[in-house]
Tab-separated table of C-alpha atoms and ligand atoms in Angstrom:
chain	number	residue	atom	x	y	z
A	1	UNK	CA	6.050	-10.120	13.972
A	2	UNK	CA	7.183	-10.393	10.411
A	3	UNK	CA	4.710	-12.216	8.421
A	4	UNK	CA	4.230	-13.014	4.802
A	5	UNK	CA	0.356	-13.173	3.203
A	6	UNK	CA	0.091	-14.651	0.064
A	7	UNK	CA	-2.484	-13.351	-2.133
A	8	UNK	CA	-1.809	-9.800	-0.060
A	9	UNK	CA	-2.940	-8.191	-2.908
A	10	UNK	CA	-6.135	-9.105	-3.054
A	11	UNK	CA	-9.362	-8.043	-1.617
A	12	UNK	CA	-8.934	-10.040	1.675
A	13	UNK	CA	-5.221	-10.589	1.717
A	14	UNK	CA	-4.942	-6.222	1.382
A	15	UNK	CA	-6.870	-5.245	4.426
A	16	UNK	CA	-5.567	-7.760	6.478
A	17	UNK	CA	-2.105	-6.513	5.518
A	18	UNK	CA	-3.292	-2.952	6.058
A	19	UNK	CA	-4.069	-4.500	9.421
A	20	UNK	CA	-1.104	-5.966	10.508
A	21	UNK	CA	0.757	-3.163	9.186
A	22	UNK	CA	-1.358	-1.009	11.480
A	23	UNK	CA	-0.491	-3.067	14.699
A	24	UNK	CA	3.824	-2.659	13.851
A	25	UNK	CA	4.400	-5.622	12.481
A	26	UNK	CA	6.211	-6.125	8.840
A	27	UNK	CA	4.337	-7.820	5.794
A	28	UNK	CA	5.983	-9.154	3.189
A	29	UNK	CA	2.853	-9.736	0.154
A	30	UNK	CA	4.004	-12.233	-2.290
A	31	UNK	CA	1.197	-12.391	-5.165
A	32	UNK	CA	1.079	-12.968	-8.860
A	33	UNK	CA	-1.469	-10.825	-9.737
A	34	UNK	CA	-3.643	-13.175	-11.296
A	35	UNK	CA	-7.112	-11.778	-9.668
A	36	UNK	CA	-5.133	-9.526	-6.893
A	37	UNK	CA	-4.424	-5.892	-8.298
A	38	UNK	CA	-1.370	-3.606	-7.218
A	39	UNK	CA	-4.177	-0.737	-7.130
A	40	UNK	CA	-4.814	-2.837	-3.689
A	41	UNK	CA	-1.603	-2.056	-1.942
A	42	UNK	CA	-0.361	1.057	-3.702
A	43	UNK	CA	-0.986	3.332	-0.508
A	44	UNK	CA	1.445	1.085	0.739
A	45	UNK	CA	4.604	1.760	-1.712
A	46	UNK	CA	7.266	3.192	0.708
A	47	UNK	CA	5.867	1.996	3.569
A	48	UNK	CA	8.947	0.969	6.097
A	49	UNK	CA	7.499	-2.201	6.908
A	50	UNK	CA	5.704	-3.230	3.750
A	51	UNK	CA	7.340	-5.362	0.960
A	52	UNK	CA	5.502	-6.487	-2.234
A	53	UNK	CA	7.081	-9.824	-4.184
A	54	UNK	CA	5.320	-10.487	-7.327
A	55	UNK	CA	5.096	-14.423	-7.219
A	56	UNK	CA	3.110	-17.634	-8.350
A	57	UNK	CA	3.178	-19.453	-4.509
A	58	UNK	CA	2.884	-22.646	-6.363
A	59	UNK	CA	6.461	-22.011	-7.539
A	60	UNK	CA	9.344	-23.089	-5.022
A	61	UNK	CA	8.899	-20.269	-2.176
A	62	UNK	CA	12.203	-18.211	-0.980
A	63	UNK	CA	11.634	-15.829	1.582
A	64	UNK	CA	14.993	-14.247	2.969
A	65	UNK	CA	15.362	-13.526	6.969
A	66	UNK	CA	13.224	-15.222	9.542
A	67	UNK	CA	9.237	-15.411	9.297
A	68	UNK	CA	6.645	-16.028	12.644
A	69	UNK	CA	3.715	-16.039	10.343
A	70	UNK	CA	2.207	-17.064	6.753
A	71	UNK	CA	-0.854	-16.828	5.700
A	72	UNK	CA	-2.237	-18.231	2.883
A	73	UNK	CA	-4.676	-16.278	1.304
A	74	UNK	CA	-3.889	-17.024	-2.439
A	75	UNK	CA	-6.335	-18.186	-4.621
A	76	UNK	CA	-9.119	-17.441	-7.093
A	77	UNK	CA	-12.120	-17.089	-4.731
A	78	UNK	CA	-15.560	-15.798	-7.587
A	79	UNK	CA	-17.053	-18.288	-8.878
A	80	UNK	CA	-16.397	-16.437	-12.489
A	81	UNK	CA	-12.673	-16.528	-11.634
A	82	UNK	CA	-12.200	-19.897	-10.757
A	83	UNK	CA	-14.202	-21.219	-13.248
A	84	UNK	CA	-12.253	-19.187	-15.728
A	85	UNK	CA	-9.193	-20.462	-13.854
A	86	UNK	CA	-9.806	-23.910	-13.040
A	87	UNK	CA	-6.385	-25.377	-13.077
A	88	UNK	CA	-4.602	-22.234	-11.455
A	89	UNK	CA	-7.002	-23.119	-8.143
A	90	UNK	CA	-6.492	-26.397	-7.795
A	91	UNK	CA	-2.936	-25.859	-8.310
A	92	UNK	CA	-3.092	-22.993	-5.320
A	93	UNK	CA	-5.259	-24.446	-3.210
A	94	UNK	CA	-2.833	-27.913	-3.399
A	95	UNK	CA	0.605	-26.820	-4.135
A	96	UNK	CA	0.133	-23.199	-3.215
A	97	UNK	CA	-0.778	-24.393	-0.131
A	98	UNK	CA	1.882	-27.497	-0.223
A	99	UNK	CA	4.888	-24.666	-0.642
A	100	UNK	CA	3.309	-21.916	2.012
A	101	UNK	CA	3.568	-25.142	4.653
A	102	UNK	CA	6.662	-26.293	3.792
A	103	UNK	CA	7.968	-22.458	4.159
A	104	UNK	CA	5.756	-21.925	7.781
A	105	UNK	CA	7.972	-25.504	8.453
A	106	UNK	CA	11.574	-24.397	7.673
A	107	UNK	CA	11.079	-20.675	9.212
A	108	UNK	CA	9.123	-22.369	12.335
A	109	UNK	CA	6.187	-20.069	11.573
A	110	UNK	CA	3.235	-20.476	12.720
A	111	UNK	CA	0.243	-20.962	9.507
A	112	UNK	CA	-2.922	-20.065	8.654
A	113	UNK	CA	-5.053	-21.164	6.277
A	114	UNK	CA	-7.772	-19.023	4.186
A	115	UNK	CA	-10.092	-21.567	3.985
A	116	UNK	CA	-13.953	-20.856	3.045
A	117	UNK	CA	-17.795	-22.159	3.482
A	118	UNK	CA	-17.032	-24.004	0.427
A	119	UNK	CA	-15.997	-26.908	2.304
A	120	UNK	CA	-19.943	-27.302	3.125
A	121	UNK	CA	-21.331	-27.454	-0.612
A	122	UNK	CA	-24.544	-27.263	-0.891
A	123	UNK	CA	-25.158	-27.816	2.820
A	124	UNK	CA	-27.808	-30.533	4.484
A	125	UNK	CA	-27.200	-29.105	7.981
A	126	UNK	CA	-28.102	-25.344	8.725
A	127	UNK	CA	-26.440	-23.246	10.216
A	128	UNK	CA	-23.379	-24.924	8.988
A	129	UNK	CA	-21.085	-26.392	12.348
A	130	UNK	CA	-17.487	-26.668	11.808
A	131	UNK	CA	-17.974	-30.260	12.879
A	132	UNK	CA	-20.358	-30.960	9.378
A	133	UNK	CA	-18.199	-32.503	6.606
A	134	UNK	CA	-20.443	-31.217	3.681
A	135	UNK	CA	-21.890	-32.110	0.566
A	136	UNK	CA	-19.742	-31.265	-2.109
A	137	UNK	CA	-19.796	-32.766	-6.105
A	138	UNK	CA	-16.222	-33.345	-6.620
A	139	UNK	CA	-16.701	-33.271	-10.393
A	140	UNK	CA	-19.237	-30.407	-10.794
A	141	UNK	CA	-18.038	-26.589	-12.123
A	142	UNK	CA	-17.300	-25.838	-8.246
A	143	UNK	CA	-15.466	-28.296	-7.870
A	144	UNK	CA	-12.329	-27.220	-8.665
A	145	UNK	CA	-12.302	-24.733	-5.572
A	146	UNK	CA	-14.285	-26.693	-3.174
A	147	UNK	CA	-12.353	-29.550	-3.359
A	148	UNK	CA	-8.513	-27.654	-3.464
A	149	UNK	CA	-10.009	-26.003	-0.230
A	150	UNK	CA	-10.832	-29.279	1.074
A	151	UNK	CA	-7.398	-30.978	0.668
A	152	UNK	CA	-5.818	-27.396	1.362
A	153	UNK	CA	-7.287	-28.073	4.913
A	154	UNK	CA	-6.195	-31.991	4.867
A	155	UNK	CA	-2.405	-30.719	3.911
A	156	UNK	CA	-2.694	-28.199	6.847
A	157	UNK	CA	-3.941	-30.959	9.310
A	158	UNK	CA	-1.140	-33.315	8.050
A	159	UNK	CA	2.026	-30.843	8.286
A	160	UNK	CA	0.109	-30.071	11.559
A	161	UNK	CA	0.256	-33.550	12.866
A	162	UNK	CA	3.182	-34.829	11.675
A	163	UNK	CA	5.486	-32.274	11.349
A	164	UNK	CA	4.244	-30.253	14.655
A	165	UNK	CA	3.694	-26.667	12.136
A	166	UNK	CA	1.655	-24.439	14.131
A	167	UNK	CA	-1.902	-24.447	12.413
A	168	UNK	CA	-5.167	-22.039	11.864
A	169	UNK	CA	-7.566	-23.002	9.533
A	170	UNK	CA	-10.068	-20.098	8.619
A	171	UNK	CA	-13.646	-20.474	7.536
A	172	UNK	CA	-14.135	-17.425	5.319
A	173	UNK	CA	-17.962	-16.892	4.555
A	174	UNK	CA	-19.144	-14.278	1.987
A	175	UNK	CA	-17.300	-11.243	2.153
A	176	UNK	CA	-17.903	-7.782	1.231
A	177	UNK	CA	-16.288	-4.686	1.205
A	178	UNK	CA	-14.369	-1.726	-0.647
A	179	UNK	CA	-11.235	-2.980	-3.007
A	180	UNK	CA	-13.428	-5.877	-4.556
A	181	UNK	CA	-13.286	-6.427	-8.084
A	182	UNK	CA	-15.982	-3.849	-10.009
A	183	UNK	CA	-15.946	-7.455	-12.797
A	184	UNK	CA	-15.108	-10.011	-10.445
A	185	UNK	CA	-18.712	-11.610	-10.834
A	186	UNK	CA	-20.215	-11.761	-7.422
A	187	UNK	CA	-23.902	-11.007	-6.008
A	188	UNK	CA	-22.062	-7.794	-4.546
A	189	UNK	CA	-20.417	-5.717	-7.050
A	190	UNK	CA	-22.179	-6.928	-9.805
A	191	UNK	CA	-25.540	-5.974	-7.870
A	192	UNK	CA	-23.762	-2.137	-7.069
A	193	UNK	CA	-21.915	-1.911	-10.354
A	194	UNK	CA	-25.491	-2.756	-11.949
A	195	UNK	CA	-27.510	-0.237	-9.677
A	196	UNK	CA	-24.929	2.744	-9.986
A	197	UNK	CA	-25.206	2.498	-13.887
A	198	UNK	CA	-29.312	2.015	-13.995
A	199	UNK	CA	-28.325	-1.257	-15.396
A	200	UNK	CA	-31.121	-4.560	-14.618
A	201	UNK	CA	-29.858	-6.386	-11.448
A	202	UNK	CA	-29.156	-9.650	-12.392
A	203	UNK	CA	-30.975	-12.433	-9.837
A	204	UNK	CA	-29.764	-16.240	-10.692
A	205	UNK	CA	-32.115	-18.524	-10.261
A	206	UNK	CA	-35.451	-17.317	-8.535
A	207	UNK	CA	-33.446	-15.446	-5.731
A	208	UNK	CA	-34.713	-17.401	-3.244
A	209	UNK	CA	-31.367	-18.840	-2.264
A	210	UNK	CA	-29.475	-17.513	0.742
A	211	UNK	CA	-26.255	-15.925	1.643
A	212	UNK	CA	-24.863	-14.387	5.044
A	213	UNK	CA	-22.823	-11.506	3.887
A	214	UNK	CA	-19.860	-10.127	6.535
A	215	UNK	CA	-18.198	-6.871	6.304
A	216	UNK	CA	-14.401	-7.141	5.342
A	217	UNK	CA	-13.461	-5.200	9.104
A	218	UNK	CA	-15.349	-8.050	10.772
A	219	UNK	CA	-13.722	-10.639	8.363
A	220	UNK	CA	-10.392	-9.388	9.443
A	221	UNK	CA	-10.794	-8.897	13.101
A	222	UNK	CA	-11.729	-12.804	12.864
A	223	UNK	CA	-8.948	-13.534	11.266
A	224	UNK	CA	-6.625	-11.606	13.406
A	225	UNK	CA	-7.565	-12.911	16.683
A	226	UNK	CA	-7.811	-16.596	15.567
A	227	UNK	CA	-3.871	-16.275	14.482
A	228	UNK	CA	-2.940	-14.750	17.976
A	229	UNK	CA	-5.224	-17.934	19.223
A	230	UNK	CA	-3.900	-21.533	19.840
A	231	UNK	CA	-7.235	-22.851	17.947
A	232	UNK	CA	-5.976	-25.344	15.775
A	233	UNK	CA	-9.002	-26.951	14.444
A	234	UNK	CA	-11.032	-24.895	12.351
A	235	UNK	CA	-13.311	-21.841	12.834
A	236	UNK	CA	-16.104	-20.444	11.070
A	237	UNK	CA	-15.729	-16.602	10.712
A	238	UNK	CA	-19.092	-15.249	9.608
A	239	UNK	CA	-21.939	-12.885	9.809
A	240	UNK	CA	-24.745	-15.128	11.095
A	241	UNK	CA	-27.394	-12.595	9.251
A	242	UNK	CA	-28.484	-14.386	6.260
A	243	UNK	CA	-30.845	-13.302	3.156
A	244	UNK	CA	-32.178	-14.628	0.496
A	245	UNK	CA	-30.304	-13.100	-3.117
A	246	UNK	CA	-33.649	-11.541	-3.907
A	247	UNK	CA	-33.723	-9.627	-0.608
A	248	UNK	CA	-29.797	-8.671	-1.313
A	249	UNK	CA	-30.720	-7.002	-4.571
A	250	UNK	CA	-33.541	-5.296	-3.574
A	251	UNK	CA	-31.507	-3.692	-0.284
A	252	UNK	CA	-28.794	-2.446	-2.442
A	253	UNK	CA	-31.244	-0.995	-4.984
A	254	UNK	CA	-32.776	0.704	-2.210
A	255	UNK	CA	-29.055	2.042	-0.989
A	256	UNK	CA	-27.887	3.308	-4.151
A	257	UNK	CA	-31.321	5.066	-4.818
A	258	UNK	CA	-31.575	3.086	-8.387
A	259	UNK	CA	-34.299	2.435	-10.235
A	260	UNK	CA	-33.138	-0.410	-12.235
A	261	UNK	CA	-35.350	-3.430	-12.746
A	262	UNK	CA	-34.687	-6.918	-11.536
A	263	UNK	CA	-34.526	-9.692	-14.409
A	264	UNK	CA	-33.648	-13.598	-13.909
A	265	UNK	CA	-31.262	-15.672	-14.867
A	266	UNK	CA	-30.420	-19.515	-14.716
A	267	UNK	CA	-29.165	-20.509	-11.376
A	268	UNK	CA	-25.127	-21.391	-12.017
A	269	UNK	CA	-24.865	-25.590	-11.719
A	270	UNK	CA	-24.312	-26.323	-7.674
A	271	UNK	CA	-25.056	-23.160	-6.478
A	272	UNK	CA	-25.529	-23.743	-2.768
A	273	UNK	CA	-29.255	-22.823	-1.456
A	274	UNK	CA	-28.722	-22.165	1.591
A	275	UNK	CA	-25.786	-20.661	3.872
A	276	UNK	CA	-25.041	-19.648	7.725
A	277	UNK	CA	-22.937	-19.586	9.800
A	278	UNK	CA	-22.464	-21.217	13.150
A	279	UNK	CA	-20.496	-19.151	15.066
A	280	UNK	CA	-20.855	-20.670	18.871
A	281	UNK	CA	-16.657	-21.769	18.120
A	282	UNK	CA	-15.819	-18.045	17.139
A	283	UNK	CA	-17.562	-16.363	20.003
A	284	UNK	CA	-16.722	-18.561	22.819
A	285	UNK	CA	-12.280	-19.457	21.423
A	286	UNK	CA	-12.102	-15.925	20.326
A	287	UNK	CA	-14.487	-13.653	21.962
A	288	UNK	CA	-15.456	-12.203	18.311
A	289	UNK	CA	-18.560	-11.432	16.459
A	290	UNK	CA	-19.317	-9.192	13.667
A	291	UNK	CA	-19.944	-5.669	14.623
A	292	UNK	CA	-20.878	-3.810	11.389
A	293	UNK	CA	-24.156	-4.054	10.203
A	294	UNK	CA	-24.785	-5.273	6.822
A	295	UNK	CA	-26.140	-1.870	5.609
A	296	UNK	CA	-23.441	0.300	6.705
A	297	UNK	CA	-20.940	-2.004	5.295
A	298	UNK	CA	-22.977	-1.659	1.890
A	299	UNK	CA	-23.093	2.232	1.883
A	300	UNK	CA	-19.132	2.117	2.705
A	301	UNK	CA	-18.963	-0.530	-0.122
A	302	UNK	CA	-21.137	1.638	-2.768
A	303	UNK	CA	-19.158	4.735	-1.713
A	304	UNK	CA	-16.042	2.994	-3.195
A	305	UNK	CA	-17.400	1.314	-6.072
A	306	UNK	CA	-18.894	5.044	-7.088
A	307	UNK	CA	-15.446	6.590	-6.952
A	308	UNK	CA	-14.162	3.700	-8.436
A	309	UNK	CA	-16.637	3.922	-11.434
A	310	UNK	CA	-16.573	7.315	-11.226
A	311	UNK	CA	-20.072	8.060	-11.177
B	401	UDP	N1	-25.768	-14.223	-7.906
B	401	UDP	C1	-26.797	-13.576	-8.533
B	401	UDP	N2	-26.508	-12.604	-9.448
B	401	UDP	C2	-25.234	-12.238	-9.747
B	401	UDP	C3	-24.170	-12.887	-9.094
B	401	UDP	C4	-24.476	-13.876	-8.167
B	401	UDP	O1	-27.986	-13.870	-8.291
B	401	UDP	O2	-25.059	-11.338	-10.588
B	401	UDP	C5	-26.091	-15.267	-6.919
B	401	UDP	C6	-25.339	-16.577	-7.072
B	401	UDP	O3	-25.990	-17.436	-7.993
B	401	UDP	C7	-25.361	-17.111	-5.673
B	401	UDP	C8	-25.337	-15.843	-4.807
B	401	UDP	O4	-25.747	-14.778	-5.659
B	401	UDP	O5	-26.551	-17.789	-5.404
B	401	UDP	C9	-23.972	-15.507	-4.250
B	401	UDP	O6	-23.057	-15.576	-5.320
B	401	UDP	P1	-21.564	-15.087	-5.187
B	401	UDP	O7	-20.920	-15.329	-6.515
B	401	UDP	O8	-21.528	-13.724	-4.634
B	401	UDP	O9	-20.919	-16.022	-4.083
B	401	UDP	P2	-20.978	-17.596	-3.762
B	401	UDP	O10	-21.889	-18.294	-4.733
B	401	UDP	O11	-19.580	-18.042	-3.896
B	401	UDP	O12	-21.525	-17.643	-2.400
């Protein structure tokens, strides 16, 4: 296949291009760098099949030669970066995804979506089904990515329905991994980056709120398989293991062999309290799961962050 993945540099979009690279097919990345990093793909320079377009996908998209695939994996996805970026996600999550649809439409490529637990808010039904519709504040801080997610899915349904495009949507809950941002602002690096230098661990809120963290591998197996699926409605991909923040911190204190304190800080506004996945859809459409536990995919995750930091 030749596919292009926008936001390929990034800390999703570059190991599922790593991936696809890995099973002979050609990736074209197309990012603009905005939270993505070349650092990402630069094993990849030279590579036969690899080509890297530095882009803004909410631009007018020109791809030369024929495409089977995009995905759309664009977008500002920490809470830090979107809410330092609030116009740039709405703007990728609507016309980003508005341009990547129209190109799946002229090539006759088949789409998929990087969508995200987002869609649930702060969720009243646990674990979250891909049949709940969520409870999101449209006007809070999180808005602005919730709610491009949201109508990034509506778009996809639409050129899905009436212009026949070939549709995934993906369900993206919290991922972890090597190649994440040492500042992007998330529970995970901030909680290794913190550890690794003896710095306090910094717990929002009382910690008591949960997360279900998923290994990138897992992430991308998910994501392969549902492409190579005819799913068209969307899946949840997920590791169904969830924690409390508190419990988080304390496990990668306990990895890294730190002895930094934990302090508190003010929970962010709309922080979601709880979240899990349901993943009956994934298991039964796609015969997946997650394989790597969440400890192992910490130690690979500090191992990185330590050569990365250089400590
Ligand atoms: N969080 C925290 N300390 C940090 C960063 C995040 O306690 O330094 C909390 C955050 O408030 C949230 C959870 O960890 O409850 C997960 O946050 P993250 O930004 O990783 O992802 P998301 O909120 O998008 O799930």
């Amino acid at each position: 296949m030749r596919v292009l993945i926008t936001g390929g540099a990034g800390f999703i979009g570059s190991h599922l291009t790593d991936r696809f690279l890995a099973e002979g097919h050609t990736v074209i990345v197309m990012d603009n760098l905005s939270t993505g990093s070349t650092d990402n793909i630069a094993h990849l320079a030279g590579h036969e099949n690899f080509l890297f377009v530095k882009q803004d996908v909410t631009n007018y998209l020109y791809v030369k030669g024929p495409l089977d695939a995009v995905l759309h994996f664009a977008s500002p996805a920490s809470p830090v970066d979107y809410l330092r970026l609030p116009i740039q996600t709405l703007k990728v999550g609507a016309l980003g995804t508005h341009k990547a649809l129209g190109l799946a439409l002229a090539k006759g490529a088949r789409f998929l979506l990087a969508s995200t637990s987002e869609v649930y808010g702060d969720p009243l039904v646990h674990p979250q089904t891909e049949d709940y519709w969520g409870n999101v504040n449209p006007v809070g801080m999180r808005g602005v990515y919730d709610e491009a997610k949201r109508f990034a899915e509506a778009m996809t349904m639409a050129y899905h329905r009436y212009h026949g495009v070939d549709t995934r949507i993906v369900r993206i809950f919290n991922t972890f991994g090597p190649r994440m941002r040492l500042e992007d602002g998330r529970a995970v690096p901030n909680f290794i980056t913190q550890a690794l230098k003896g710095e306090p661990l910094t717990v929002y809120g009382d910690g008591s709120q949960t997360r279900s963290l998923i290994y990138v591998d897992d992430e991308v197996e998910g994501i392969y398989r549902l492409l190579m699926s005819d799913v068209t409605d969307p899946v949840n991909i997920g590791n169904p293991r969830e924690a409390t923040i508190l419990q988080l911190a304390e496990l990668i204190r306990d990895l890294t062999g730190s002895t930094s304190q934990i302090t508190y800080h003010p929970l962010p506004q709309d922080d979601p309290k709880i979240r899990q996945p349901d993943i009956t859809h994934a298991r039964a459409a796609l015969n997946w799961e997650p394989k790597v536990p969440v400890e192992e995919g910490l130690a690979r995750t500090i191992e990185d962050f330590r050569r990365r930091l250089g400590l």
